[in-house]
Amino acid sequence: MTRFLVLCLLFLQTPLISQRNLPDPADIALAQEMSKTYPDEEVASINYLIDVTFDYNKEKDLVTVTVKTNETLIGLRPKLDFTMAEFYNDQSEVEEIEVLNKKGKKVILDIKRENYTSAGIFYDDAKVAYFEVDFPTIGTCNIVQITKTYKDVRYFVSEYLSAHYPRKKSTLRFTVPAWLNVDFKEFNFDDVNKKISEDPKTGDKVYVFGAENVAPQAKEDYGKGPSHLYPHVLFLYQGYDIKGKSDRGFKEAKDLYKWYRQLAADIGNDRAIVVKKAEELTKNALTDEEKIKAIYYWVQENIRYIAFEDGVAGFRPDNCQNVFNNKYGDCKGMANLTKEMLNSLGMDARLVWIGTKRLAYDYTSPSLGVDNHMICAVKSGDGFLFLDATEEFNELGHYAEGIQGRPIMIEDGETFISAKIPVESHTGNTTKKYQDLAIEDEKLVGKATLEMEGESKADLLYQVNNLRQNYKDDAMRRYLDNGDKTCQVSNISSSDLTNRDGNITITYDFAWSNGISVFGDELYLDIDFEKDFKDLVFDKRKTDYLFDHKIHRVSEIKVAVPEGWQVVSIPEGFVREHEDFFFKIDYSLQNEKVLFTKEIGIPNSEIKAQDFATWNGFVKDLAKQYQEQIVLKKKP
Amino acid sequence: MTNKIFNILIFCFLPLIINAQSRIEQELQDKIWGKTGAIYQDTKVPEKWKNESAVILFQDYDYSFDKRANTLVNSTTYHIRIALQDKNAVKEYSEFSFSERFSGTQNYQYYRGRTYTGFKIIKPDGTTKIVDLETAVPVTSESNSSEKKIAIPDLQIGDIIDYYYHQEEITIIAYNFHVFEPVLTTLASSYPAKYVRRCFEVEKKFYINYKPMNGAPELKASEDDKLKFFTLEAKDLDKIEGTEWMYVYRSMPAIKFQILYAKNTMMESQFYVFHGSPGKVNSKVTDEEIIKLGKRFLQTEAPKYLLNKFIEKLKENGIDYASLSKQEKIDELYHYLHYKNVTQVLEPYFLNKRGSEPNTNQTEFVSEMIKYLSLMGISGDLILTTDRGYGTLADLLLLQEIGVLLRVETTPGSFSYYSTYSLHPYLKTISTDYEGQPAWAIPFGNGDSNGTEEKITLPVSSYTQNQSTMTSKVKMNEDFETLNASTTYTHQGHNKDWYQYRLTTIYDYLPGELTRYGDKSFIEEVGKKEQHKVQQEIDELKKKQQKDLDERLEEIINDEYKCEGGKVTSFKVLKMGRYQDPNFEYQINSTIPGLVQKAGPNYLLNAGMLVGSQKEIDEKDKTRSVDIYMSSARSYHTEVTFETPKGYIVEGLEKLTYKVDNETGGFISSAQVEKDGTLKIITKKWYDHQYEKAENWPKMLEFLEAAYNFTQTKILIKKG
């Protein structure tokens, strides 16, 4: 019997060995070639194809979507276990995942399905199915096949040609039946081919989008959202007409609004619960603006942002009494509470749907992909003031960079008001620093004043107010002295650092030993302690760099020339200007004082990748400029 | 059919099960939140802590250890009431996670358990709101996991949150004894506390180890028929703040305890931990117990072939074992065992975890050494000591505090110590964790040992043994903006480890080690069919190690000169510093930005920074009340030769002269222009001891501040 088993095992070995997933020389050569182009990548895709088809679910009166993915991956590293993931949620399902080796044999997979919560989200309905694909040697190929379905076509938003690994050939194929109305909007389609054909038998229209040598998506912080950067199509559902049933879909923005509004209606707001608080908060308010401020700032201050993204609830606000009682909520819940509190005072407040700057879309392409945020609008004069309570320290009438200029839908009964969030100038975010200094005991000493407005101020207030209160003084000192031990900051005094209104002002005594060097009868003055931006160089970055907000910094430093000394050399001024950034430094001598002024601006809050070389050149020059000393000599 | 019946039964009994569960939850809640006494009604924050982020009003831990039938039941209740005084604290306590059910296997014994929680908020007006646990949401997986998290509603500044976690763990007894996980903890935490209590409820026949440290209170005891009760209370505890060079268990009130179970006293012998008598608090480990532990450790026998194999290996390497001195034999053995346990397995392990993990376990290594030495007829001592972080032998209570070393008297009166605490071993060092510690030497072997145990103090290395030297040639680049430096670094003693880890890859020493023992490399050992695949993996590993090394080098240079954008143009390891080699030596050529400033026709050079950045002590850390525990005494020597640009002279050298020398250490520097016109800067900084009393901190500050100020010093490069 034992001998029989051994023989059986021996025979079994043969097919097993012959089916091993070994690469052929052509695959190895291809992997090596791709490795040269993409040295940091572990795998690449040789061929990516998704096939999207549509069906009508008569029972639920919904259009369903089936997305079949077929992708051949090639290993660029040896002994690699590459994790693949497919996301889904309550509106979609990953039906099937299979991996085949190049010989077509199924690979045994350990597929794990878990809830998926991304950073900053307390709970959402997102789930992930993930599995590891084995690439034992360079050039090993695996074919990944995934079938994913959507219960409702509205939730099928976009498909990308790129991935976080490179794709040699990437194709998106949509087979659209004659009864279905759709449109496609292409984004970042520089090198993408598009073909539309019609099946004469079925009348189905086939849309094919293809690209070759698609670079991997960059893994970079402080960047734009993927919809701005990578080739993809936004799918626009525009209704169906089948078997006597029809739907408009999101043919126009008003259809999208109708759908949003229906979700936001009947959420069971009980305004009576919030009215008492609203009245209490505004009992001393004399004007509408004061009332709005009182409510807005109270929600900012007292409602913790905790994001819940649960299926359809991802688009439906929690009712006002829940958010009020819990003292937490997501953007929709906070917007709805703000609205209800204001309305309870007889004001005209409304919900506003908005997509932040992270999204490249607007309402000319109506889709659920257009919006990812909700705020409140309140009527003020002929216009509206917008209230985003998730921005903890935003002043009334000022808006976070992430929503400025973005198109919005303001609820207005059966229809909506189309508008845009106002865009603010970088000068509204000015940080001004004044220093009136003298030279004493080989130190620069004197008084300094820091003034901040706009988002610079909101940032500082957020940081200060979220620190442990017993660390605040120390943190403020470190903020002002840049953590430089040669600088002493003392007697710090500030305006109310909980007040969102107006500018903040911080005054302090400043002493810096490293700014003065004396050699015999010569004194060298390094006037600018800050030296900001000198190290921000983009030497490896590929995508545009985004700052949190528009930057505008102004410095004015006056240093009294000590008695018995005279200025013999002042560096030349420095100006570098570009439409997206500028640096200006000037030196002068006025009334026995050396005057240094500096202005730095990044008026659009971004440095485009195409301008990195210019930026780097400016910053290199700036760093060099910062090293320039003012020379004083003892009077004879 | 069976399933159907089971389902019907479950269906029938489900309401009963759920009711029982709810009853337990309710009883627990009533018990925990129903505690009487003024402490548990307290909502007042002392005036002195009004500016704190949060204040613990009380914090109770109740531990219970019980035997029920064939299970051991261990429950822990953590109950805290904390006043939230700012936004940071509100955020900190606004979300909680917990695992409703858990299970697993430890030491071949199955355990399972449940966690019960309760959260309530006390508003400033005294009203109380209990959080509905039904609002908890699952954390990760769709099913099977009981990990949940909950957002606390209506939590605001000024509120008090009062919550508990009650965890009950049941272990099915597989043996006649059980050792519960030890607890070693400080009484204070990151928030100040008005009242802290720990209670232990232990079956009388269990064994109890407990020791208070650094002023922590003793236990108050009571008992009933079956159980013993122990309580410790502490009041008015300030928060613990992170302080450099502090051993928290030596500086802050702390406790350690451990509970043991044995079916009967006969089973005591099974414990591999220290213990007293059943039902009595044991706070001390006697000399006899330590010696007994050591002797037990030594009760091992080794087969003779092990030694033969070692001798054979030496022979292959051209070494005649018989001709070696005692010291050489031990050194060779140490080298061989370290190679076998660590170096040889590194490559396959790094190649995607093939083969076994490198074994750096001290106990196993020392045990193996002793086996070999016994076979070789060499006597020595097993050294049992304690880690400095836990205290001395007098503080010993838990097995985890014990450190194991080996000592051999290689020549009369001269001892060598061995352990394998490092990836890069060096023969003549004792881990800094044990230096200067009192220890027991338990003799082994049958040679020239006197055979009696003795209490010793482990040697302490001096600052001259732990020395780093930096020799640097620096010149101004043609652009007069950056500097080019060619620097040779040599590290000795304990100063080596950190650099060896960061600046070597296994391929720096593996080929030499393989050759030494005549072994084939991993790729030569695998089958021919596998070789191509393994070669790909090796190439990949080398590439990755080189990339990581390049990144680390850049970090090191930027840290060294406190700059951004420093570049390493070449790097070479000159000496590996392993085994008998005292020096880890390497050369880095680099470009350094940011140290030159233009001053009219002249230049300012931040010459002080050329010796490398120095420790910065923040203003708030200049006062210190806790003792200073450093890794070791150590010294740093630098010699920088700066090539003055042609047509320029240097001025201001007097600013580079410092001299601080006191009983804690010192910093001395000098600068002068040499005959060849170069500028030579020499510095020496040293820490005299590994430990200083807090009162010596101002003296340490003298030289630390001097060294820092030196790095900020500029000289003038003047057009001549």
mmCIF file of N, CA, C and O in Angstrom, chain B residues 67-128:
data_model
loop_
_atom_site.group_PDB
_atom_site.id
_atom_site.type_symbol
_atom_site.label_atom_id
_atom_site.label_comp_id
_atom_site.label_asym_id
_atom_site.label_seq_id
_atom_site.Cartn_x
_atom_site.Cartn_y
_atom_site.Cartn_z
ATOM 1 N N LYS B 67 -9.334 30.056 41.125
ATOM 2 C CA LYS B 67 -9.383 28.749 40.449
ATOM 3 C C LYS B 67 -10.814 28.238 40.554
ATOM 4 O O LYS B 67 -11.382 28.179 41.649
ATOM 5 N N ARG B 68 -11.379 27.940 39.391
ATOM 6 C CA ARG B 68 -12.724 27.372 39.392
ATOM 7 C C ARG B 68 -12.689 26.091 38.579
ATOM 8 O O ARG B 68 -12.372 26.136 37.381
ATOM 9 N N ALA B 69 -13.008 24.979 39.233
ATOM 10 C CA ALA B 69 -12.929 23.644 38.600
ATOM 11 C C ALA B 69 -11.552 23.492 37.954
ATOM 12 O O ALA B 69 -10.542 23.720 38.613
ATOM 13 N N ASN B 70 -11.513 23.185 36.670
ATOM 14 C CA ASN B 70 -10.200 23.019 36.043
ATOM 15 C C ASN B 70 -9.781 24.249 35.253
ATOM 16 O O ASN B 70 -9.092 24.157 34.238
ATOM 17 N N THR B 71 -10.261 25.392 35.691
ATOM 18 C CA THR B 71 -9.855 26.624 35.009
ATOM 19 C C THR B 71 -9.294 27.631 36.016
ATOM 20 O O THR B 71 -9.615 27.574 37.204
ATOM 21 N N LEU B 72 -8.477 28.509 35.470
ATOM 22 C CA LEU B 72 -7.993 29.633 36.270
ATOM 23 C C LEU B 72 -8.674 30.883 35.725
ATOM 24 O O LEU B 72 -8.686 31.103 34.502
ATOM 25 N N VAL B 73 -9.246 31.633 36.610
ATOM 26 C CA VAL B 73 -9.984 32.821 36.175
ATOM 27 C C VAL B 73 -9.241 34.062 36.661
ATOM 28 O O VAL B 73 -8.980 34.227 37.843
ATOM 29 N N ASN B 74 -8.887 34.867 35.702
ATOM 30 C CA ASN B 74 -8.112 36.071 36.005
ATOM 31 C C ASN B 74 -8.885 37.264 35.460
ATOM 32 O O ASN B 74 -9.135 37.345 34.265
ATOM 33 N N SER B 75 -9.321 38.127 36.360
ATOM 34 C CA SER B 75 -10.046 39.291 35.846
ATOM 35 C C SER B 75 -9.345 40.582 36.267
ATOM 36 O O SER B 75 -8.703 40.648 37.313
ATOM 37 N N THR B 76 -9.455 41.553 35.400
ATOM 38 C CA THR B 76 -8.881 42.870 35.673
ATOM 39 C C THR B 76 -9.948 43.913 35.397
ATOM 40 O O THR B 76 -10.560 43.909 34.328
ATOM 41 N N THR B 77 -10.178 44.769 36.364
ATOM 42 C CA THR B 77 -11.119 45.870 36.148
ATOM 43 C C THR B 77 -10.343 47.175 36.234
ATOM 44 O O THR B 77 -9.661 47.430 37.225
ATOM 45 N N TYR B 78 -10.458 47.924 35.181
ATOM 46 C CA TYR B 78 -9.824 49.240 35.152
ATOM 47 C C TYR B 78 -10.945 50.260 35.199
ATOM 48 O O TYR B 78 -11.823 50.275 34.337
ATOM 49 N N HIS B 79 -10.946 51.087 36.219
ATOM 50 C CA HIS B 79 -12.020 52.065 36.385
ATOM 51 C C HIS B 79 -11.395 53.429 36.664
ATOM 52 O O HIS B 79 -10.615 53.577 37.604
ATOM 53 N N ILE B 80 -11.727 54.367 35.831
ATOM 54 C CA ILE B 80 -11.097 55.688 35.959
ATOM 55 C C ILE B 80 -12.138 56.783 35.843
ATOM 56 O O ILE B 80 -13.124 56.650 35.107
ATOM 57 N N ARG B 81 -11.899 57.841 36.584
ATOM 58 C CA ARG B 81 -12.732 59.038 36.440
ATOM 59 C C ARG B 81 -11.768 60.184 36.175
ATOM 60 O O ARG B 81 -10.840 60.425 36.946
ATOM 61 N N ILE B 82 -11.971 60.862 35.075
ATOM 62 C CA ILE B 82 -10.990 61.867 34.666
ATOM 63 C C ILE B 82 -11.681 63.149 34.204
ATOM 64 O O ILE B 82 -12.629 63.098 33.415
ATOM 65 N N ALA B 83 -11.210 64.244 34.753
ATOM 66 C CA ALA B 83 -11.786 65.558 34.408
ATOM 67 C C ALA B 83 -11.069 66.098 33.171
ATOM 68 O O ALA B 83 -9.838 66.156 33.135
ATOM 69 N N LEU B 84 -11.862 66.464 32.171
ATOM 70 C CA LEU B 84 -11.293 66.909 30.892
ATOM 71 C C LEU B 84 -11.299 68.427 30.854
ATOM 72 O O LEU B 84 -12.373 69.043 30.876
ATOM 73 N N GLN B 85 -10.106 69.010 30.795
ATOM 74 C CA GLN B 85 -10.035 70.464 30.983
ATOM 75 C C GLN B 85 -9.675 71.236 29.732
ATOM 76 O O GLN B 85 -9.574 72.453 29.776
ATOM 77 N N ASP B 86 -9.421 70.520 28.642
ATOM 78 C CA ASP B 86 -9.187 71.238 27.386
ATOM 79 C C ASP B 86 -9.612 70.381 26.208
ATOM 80 O O ASP B 86 -10.001 69.224 26.353
ATOM 81 N N LYS B 87 -9.527 70.987 25.027
ATOM 82 C CA LYS B 87 -9.966 70.324 23.795
ATOM 83 C C LYS B 87 -9.149 69.061 23.519
ATOM 84 O O LYS B 87 -9.665 68.053 23.050
ATOM 85 N N ASN B 88 -7.850 69.153 23.836
ATOM 86 C CA ASN B 88 -6.973 68.007 23.610
ATOM 87 C C ASN B 88 -7.473 66.795 24.395
ATOM 88 O O ASN B 88 -7.540 65.683 23.874
ATOM 89 N N ALA B 89 -7.838 67.020 25.649
ATOM 90 C CA ALA B 89 -8.307 65.913 26.485
ATOM 91 C C ALA B 89 -9.647 65.392 25.980
ATOM 92 O O ALA B 89 -9.888 64.179 25.972
ATOM 93 N N VAL B 90 -10.506 66.296 25.539
ATOM 94 C CA VAL B 90 -11.806 65.855 25.013
ATOM 95 C C VAL B 90 -11.586 64.938 23.812
ATOM 96 O O VAL B 90 -12.187 63.874 23.694
ATOM 97 N N LYS B 91 -10.658 65.341 22.920
ATOM 98 C CA LYS B 91 -10.379 64.496 21.747
ATOM 99 C C LYS B 91 -9.797 63.153 22.174
ATOM 100 O O LYS B 91 -10.126 62.109 21.628
ATOM 101 N N GLU B 92 -8.904 63.215 23.146
ATOM 102 C CA GLU B 92 -8.228 62.005 23.631
ATOM 103 C C GLU B 92 -9.240 60.971 24.129
ATOM 104 O O GLU B 92 -9.072 59.780 23.960
ATOM 105 N N TYR B 93 -10.286 61.457 24.778
ATOM 106 C CA TYR B 93 -11.257 60.550 25.398
ATOM 107 C C TYR B 93 -12.571 60.481 24.625
ATOM 108 O O TYR B 93 -13.568 60.020 25.167
ATOM 109 N N SER B 94 -12.555 60.898 23.377
ATOM 110 C CA SER B 94 -13.815 60.927 22.640
ATOM 111 C C SER B 94 -14.090 59.628 21.892
ATOM 112 O O SER B 94 -15.197 59.409 21.427
ATOM 113 N N GLU B 95 -13.096 58.789 21.760
ATOM 114 C CA GLU B 95 -13.307 57.504 21.088
ATOM 115 C C GLU B 95 -12.591 56.410 21.865
ATOM 116 O O GLU B 95 -11.481 56.623 22.349
ATOM 117 N N PHE B 96 -13.210 55.253 21.943
ATOM 118 C CA PHE B 96 -12.601 54.108 22.620
ATOM 119 C C PHE B 96 -12.772 52.872 21.744
ATOM 120 O O PHE B 96 -13.710 52.787 20.963
ATOM 121 N N SER B 97 -11.869 51.943 21.909
ATOM 122 C CA SER B 97 -12.064 50.662 21.228
ATOM 123 C C SER B 97 -11.890 49.541 22.236
ATOM 124 O O SER B 97 -11.231 49.704 23.273
ATOM 125 N N PHE B 98 -12.506 48.432 21.957
ATOM 126 C CA PHE B 98 -12.409 47.291 22.864
ATOM 127 C C PHE B 98 -12.750 46.014 22.102
ATOM 128 O O PHE B 98 -13.377 46.050 21.044
ATOM 129 N N SER B 99 -12.302 44.904 22.653
ATOM 130 C CA SER B 99 -12.557 43.618 22.035
ATOM 131 C C SER B 99 -13.545 42.884 22.927
ATOM 132 O O SER B 99 -13.208 42.510 24.049
ATOM 133 N N GLU B 100 -14.745 42.680 22.461
ATOM 134 C CA GLU B 100 -15.772 42.070 23.319
ATOM 135 C C GLU B 100 -15.402 40.652 23.725
ATOM 136 O O GLU B 100 -15.643 40.226 24.835
ATOM 137 N N ARG B 101 -14.838 39.920 22.777
ATOM 138 C CA ARG B 101 -14.423 38.543 23.077
ATOM 139 C C ARG B 101 -13.018 38.340 22.550
ATOM 140 O O ARG B 101 -12.621 38.938 21.557
ATOM 141 N N PHE B 102 -12.272 37.478 23.214
ATOM 142 C CA PHE B 102 -10.930 37.144 22.720
ATOM 143 C C PHE B 102 -10.586 35.737 23.168
ATOM 144 O O PHE B 102 -11.183 35.205 24.118
ATOM 145 N N SER B 103 -9.659 35.137 22.498
ATOM 146 C CA SER B 103 -9.209 33.792 22.872
ATOM 147 C C SER B 103 -7.845 33.548 22.254
ATOM 148 O O SER B 103 -7.405 34.290 21.372
ATOM 149 N N GLY B 104 -7.166 32.526 22.718
ATOM 150 C CA GLY B 104 -5.858 32.199 22.164
ATOM 151 C C GLY B 104 -5.192 31.095 22.951
ATOM 152 O O GLY B 104 -5.824 30.459 23.814
ATOM 153 N N THR B 105 -3.958 30.891 22.652
ATOM 154 C CA THR B 105 -3.196 29.857 23.352
ATOM 155 C C THR B 105 -1.895 30.483 23.818
ATOM 156 O O THR B 105 -1.239 31.193 23.056
ATOM 157 N N GLN B 106 -1.575 30.251 25.064
ATOM 158 C CA GLN B 106 -0.297 30.731 25.581
ATOM 159 C C GLN B 106 0.329 29.615 26.407
ATOM 160 O O GLN B 106 -0.352 28.993 27.240
ATOM 161 N N ASN B 107 1.603 29.402 26.166
ATOM 162 C CA ASN B 107 2.305 28.293 26.831
ATOM 163 C C ASN B 107 1.503 26.985 26.732
ATOM 164 O O ASN B 107 1.318 26.275 27.707
ATOM 165 N N TYR B 108 0.987 26.721 25.557
ATOM 166 C CA TYR B 108 0.227 25.497 25.264
ATOM 167 C C TYR B 108 -1.078 25.400 26.063
ATOM 168 O O TYR B 108 -1.648 24.334 26.193
ATOM 169 N N GLN B 109 -1.513 26.506 26.632
ATOM 170 C CA GLN B 109 -2.770 26.471 27.374
ATOM 171 C C GLN B 109 -3.778 27.396 26.698
ATOM 172 O O GLN B 109 -3.449 28.525 26.347
ATOM 173 N N TYR B 110 -4.992 26.904 26.552
ATOM 174 C CA TYR B 110 -6.030 27.664 25.867
ATOM 175 C C TYR B 110 -6.667 28.659 26.836
ATOM 176 O O TYR B 110 -6.900 28.338 27.997
ATOM 177 N N TYR B 111 -6.901 29.856 26.353
ATOM 178 C CA TYR B 111 -7.622 30.817 27.177
ATOM 179 C C TYR B 111 -8.675 31.529 26.327
ATOM 180 O O TYR B 111 -8.565 31.595 25.102
ATOM 181 N N ARG B 112 -9.693 31.993 26.994
ATOM 182 C CA ARG B 112 -10.703 32.801 26.301
ATOM 183 C C ARG B 112 -11.222 33.840 27.284
ATOM 184 O O ARG B 112 -11.022 33.691 28.508
ATOM 185 N N GLY B 113 -11.819 34.861 26.744
ATOM 186 C CA GLY B 113 -12.283 35.884 27.670
ATOM 187 C C GLY B 113 -13.251 36.859 27.049
ATOM 188 O O GLY B 113 -13.559 36.785 25.857
ATOM 189 N N ARG B 114 -13.748 37.737 27.887
ATOM 190 C CA ARG B 114 -14.710 38.762 27.463
ATOM 191 C C ARG B 114 -14.316 40.100 28.063
ATOM 192 O O ARG B 114 -13.691 40.153 29.126
ATOM 193 N N THR B 115 -14.682 41.133 27.394
ATOM 194 C CA THR B 115 -14.465 42.463 27.953
ATOM 195 C C THR B 115 -15.824 43.146 28.100
ATOM 196 O O THR B 115 -16.639 43.105 27.169
ATOM 197 N N TYR B 116 -16.053 43.698 29.249
ATOM 198 C CA TYR B 116 -17.265 44.481 29.488
ATOM 199 C C TYR B 116 -16.836 45.928 29.719
ATOM 200 O O TYR B 116 -15.823 46.173 30.389
ATOM 201 N N THR B 117 -17.584 46.840 29.150
ATOM 202 C CA THR B 117 -17.209 48.247 29.317
ATOM 203 C C THR B 117 -18.413 49.076 29.739
ATOM 204 O O THR B 117 -19.565 48.633 29.580
ATOM 205 N N GLY B 118 -18.142 50.212 30.241
ATOM 206 C CA GLY B 118 -19.205 51.160 30.556
ATOM 207 C C GLY B 118 -18.617 52.566 30.538
ATOM 208 O O GLY B 118 -17.482 52.767 30.978
ATOM 209 N N PHE B 119 -19.352 53.504 29.975
ATOM 210 C CA PHE B 119 -18.882 54.893 29.881
ATOM 211 C C PHE B 119 -19.990 55.811 30.356
ATOM 212 O O PHE B 119 -21.141 55.658 29.934
ATOM 213 N N LYS B 120 -19.639 56.728 31.225
ATOM 214 C CA LYS B 120 -20.639 57.741 31.576
ATOM 215 C C LYS B 120 -19.962 59.104 31.688
ATOM 216 O O LYS B 120 -18.754 59.195 31.955
ATOM 217 N N ILE B 121 -20.774 60.106 31.464
ATOM 218 C CA ILE B 121 -20.250 61.475 31.492
ATOM 219 C C ILE B 121 -20.929 62.222 32.629
ATOM 220 O O ILE B 121 -22.155 62.130 32.791
ATOM 221 N N ILE B 122 -20.108 62.907 33.398
ATOM 222 C CA ILE B 122 -20.675 63.738 34.465
ATOM 223 C C ILE B 122 -20.520 65.193 34.030
ATOM 224 O O ILE B 122 -19.394 65.670 33.792
ATOM 225 N N LYS B 123 -21.612 65.855 33.841
ATOM 226 C CA LYS B 123 -21.586 67.240 33.376
ATOM 227 C C LYS B 123 -21.271 68.172 34.556
ATOM 228 O O LYS B 123 -21.441 67.780 35.728
ATOM 229 N N PRO B 124 -20.817 69.376 34.268
ATOM 230 C CA PRO B 124 -20.459 70.292 35.360
ATOM 231 C C PRO B 124 -21.606 70.534 36.356
ATOM 232 O O PRO B 124 -21.380 70.796 37.523
ATOM 233 N N ASP B 125 -22.859 70.410 35.876
ATOM 234 C CA ASP B 125 -23.976 70.618 36.812
ATOM 235 C C ASP B 125 -24.309 69.368 37.617
ATOM 236 O O ASP B 125 -25.293 69.335 38.360
ATOM 237 N N GLY B 126 -23.504 68.323 37.446
ATOM 238 C CA GLY B 126 -23.677 67.109 38.245
ATOM 239 C C GLY B 126 -24.550 66.052 37.586
ATOM 240 O O GLY B 126 -24.616 64.911 38.052
ATOM 241 N N THR B 127 -25.190 66.403 36.473
ATOM 242 C CA THR B 127 -26.009 65.380 35.811
ATOM 243 C C THR B 127 -25.108 64.341 35.147
ATOM 244 O O THR B 127 -23.985 64.644 34.735
ATOM 245 N N THR B 128 -25.636 63.130 35.084
ATOM 246 C CA THR B 128 -24.842 62.020 34.563
ATOM 247 C C THR B 128 -25.532 61.435 33.332
ATOM 248 O O THR B 128 -26.755 61.273 33.309
#
